[in-house]
């Protein structure tokens, strides 16, 4: 019944901007949610004839009242609507006088009489944060988590005389992630989607299309507001049940337990997915075994042997500490303030006074929360202090950790002095013996300078293509992780040391990062080999070697980015100076492919960082491990937290959110043309973010009869089979002059037979496995299509009979221009060869350019005039003459047509991550 209503309602979306029918509305409620509903209804053209909200508290108006008063909307602040269960006549009359046609109640804590509910023409609608009839009552979000529901959601319903029992107008739902809290669930879905749906509901009513679906009693539940007295954790339960109880009570009223005979409230619970870190044991009353105070928090065990981690602890006196500091919580000593710090403390005291207007004087012992401050006041305090003292890294959580003014100032000064430096990076490695070494591989998301599990606790297997075995489990990032990573990158850019750093110092850090990559090059190459299938010798020289070169090249550019002075017409007697500045864009997103995992990271990230930006990078889902190892090395190099963030996971989720995110100013992508088009569309629709795209290719290689045959055979094979053919600039089609065609094919096949296919870690291996099984299957299908269309399969075309994803090097001849394999990229070890008539230079040029792609191209001839003639006419971003695959960090790389736009490498790449500002000064 409910789903039927939902399906009907989805046809009427708030995406339509031109409503014909408008209503006169009374908004009854409070809070920021109420404010947003009010503002959005006014934007859509509805008339709000009155706002009925709660009285001011401690001299401060509710956000809904503040917004309405600013707009000149009549505002009524009744302390109550009823006395002893009976409506107050003058209150009801004041309400009726506004003449509302519909009551909208987005969030209302007061009891509203039925003669007010039923008075308007269209009655009243209410927002409730659960999928009714489940979790009726005032603590619906909490109980959604406490009960371990897999789905959360909200209902817009018609008010009646029952408690959340009225007919349903609209419902929407979302998945509950394993580590969701009340805050994350509310901020991610219930708040933004709830606002949209309240507006949508009003319009459905205005248009006469709003349903009234009776609530079924089956599945109905009612839970009351939890109190501190009954929020104690029962430790004799499975870990997930304990986790649900804690997160369902976070932050009010707070789940608690007894430690060392003292009640302690637990905050910030998440399921532990990796191994339990080392730490000190701690007895917890009623627990099946002692907890562990570790670097990432307090580890608690359930009766099922599984574990959860609690981030913060609060004692009876209100003091909150990181759980990791339990055994050292009393060790910190006070610091003496300098004169400048005392002045700042006085300014902060004034900020406290402005917020706590009900307090006569702010003493050292004044407690922020005991003086009446609420969660919105925390946000205000943090933002005002950050505005007053730029550069101080202050979080909402810091206020909860230092609730008295004296403690707050001590915490602030330590942050100001940099005495709160991060502890040693905690990494829960996945280890593996390979290539005569022990590989230590981070496998978690890297956000704001720390490795941590995905917000939803999800993981996936990354596979070794050599044998199909699982290397390790890797965190599967969620949309919430993207938002946290972008927020960290934005904070690092706006307020962190990276944005204020001297460019030469920035370059020094990048040089140090390159040095660390070189120190770890064997480990990086081995990880690259087992994760992507790259032959180790190639991984060492190219995948890793060129990555190191790239960072050193762009490190040298950091202090050489400069603008220009520009002569302009001067209106006498004034004198003018005009100059340009090159400035970083801000937060950049980078999405890279699986064929060169580390090198593609370096090509884009090095230029991005050299320009002064911060970044959030999504490695390919199938090859995340070298990117995460790189993140570890970036910390060791001293790159400030938040500057680099790495999120393994799916392109459909992580990549899409990066494309849509309003705080990202640039997205660099390497991958397929269809995905590139989707990214470009999303970037345009979201916030018109800058985009650079390196997309698919079908690069032509023309071999003339006057070539150096030995070199043409060797380079022609490299153009196709280099890196198992998983090479964006691979020669997708060879055009061989008719008089040498047969000899050329014969010699190529002869050389292929000498190639050793096998374990990529074997130094004698020439040809390793394809990157992953799905790609292997596509290559086999590609070859089947070639045979069916009539091309001649000269060699290969089959999977090698051994474990893993090995494909035979393949050669097709007699390929005609209309065939699928002549037009589409294989991205594998498939040589596609067509003849062209002797001397027909213009004819073969026409055929070579007859493609929507234009990434790379090549020509082999001893005739320099012919080489220049052909290179000028090939429509590709790169032209190789008598060579192939010869890229260099100083040479720009990028395509034409549907192979994308923008450049990697060289000075051109820097411009992709910079903006130009013109400044004119009159003097």
Coordinates of C-alpha atoms in Angstrom, one line a residue, residues 35 46 129 152 156 190 228 295 299 377 410 413 485 518 730 800 899:
X35 CA 13.7 27.3 8.5
X46 CA 3.8 29.9 -2.0
X129 CA 11.7 10.8 10.4
X152 CA 15.6 4.4 7.3
X156 CA 4.9 13.2 5.3
X190 CA 16.6 12.8 6.3
X228 CA 20.0 8.4 30.8
X295 CA 45.5 4.2 19.3
X299 CA 37.9 -1.7 21.6
X377 CA 26.1 27.2 19.4
X410 CA 44.4 25.7 26.9
X413 CA 46.7 27.7 22.5
X485 CA 37.3 13.6 2.3
X518 CA 62.4 5.8 -4.9
X730 CA 48.5 1.5 -27.9
X800 CA 46.2 -19.2 -22.2
X899 CA 39.9 11.1 -26.9

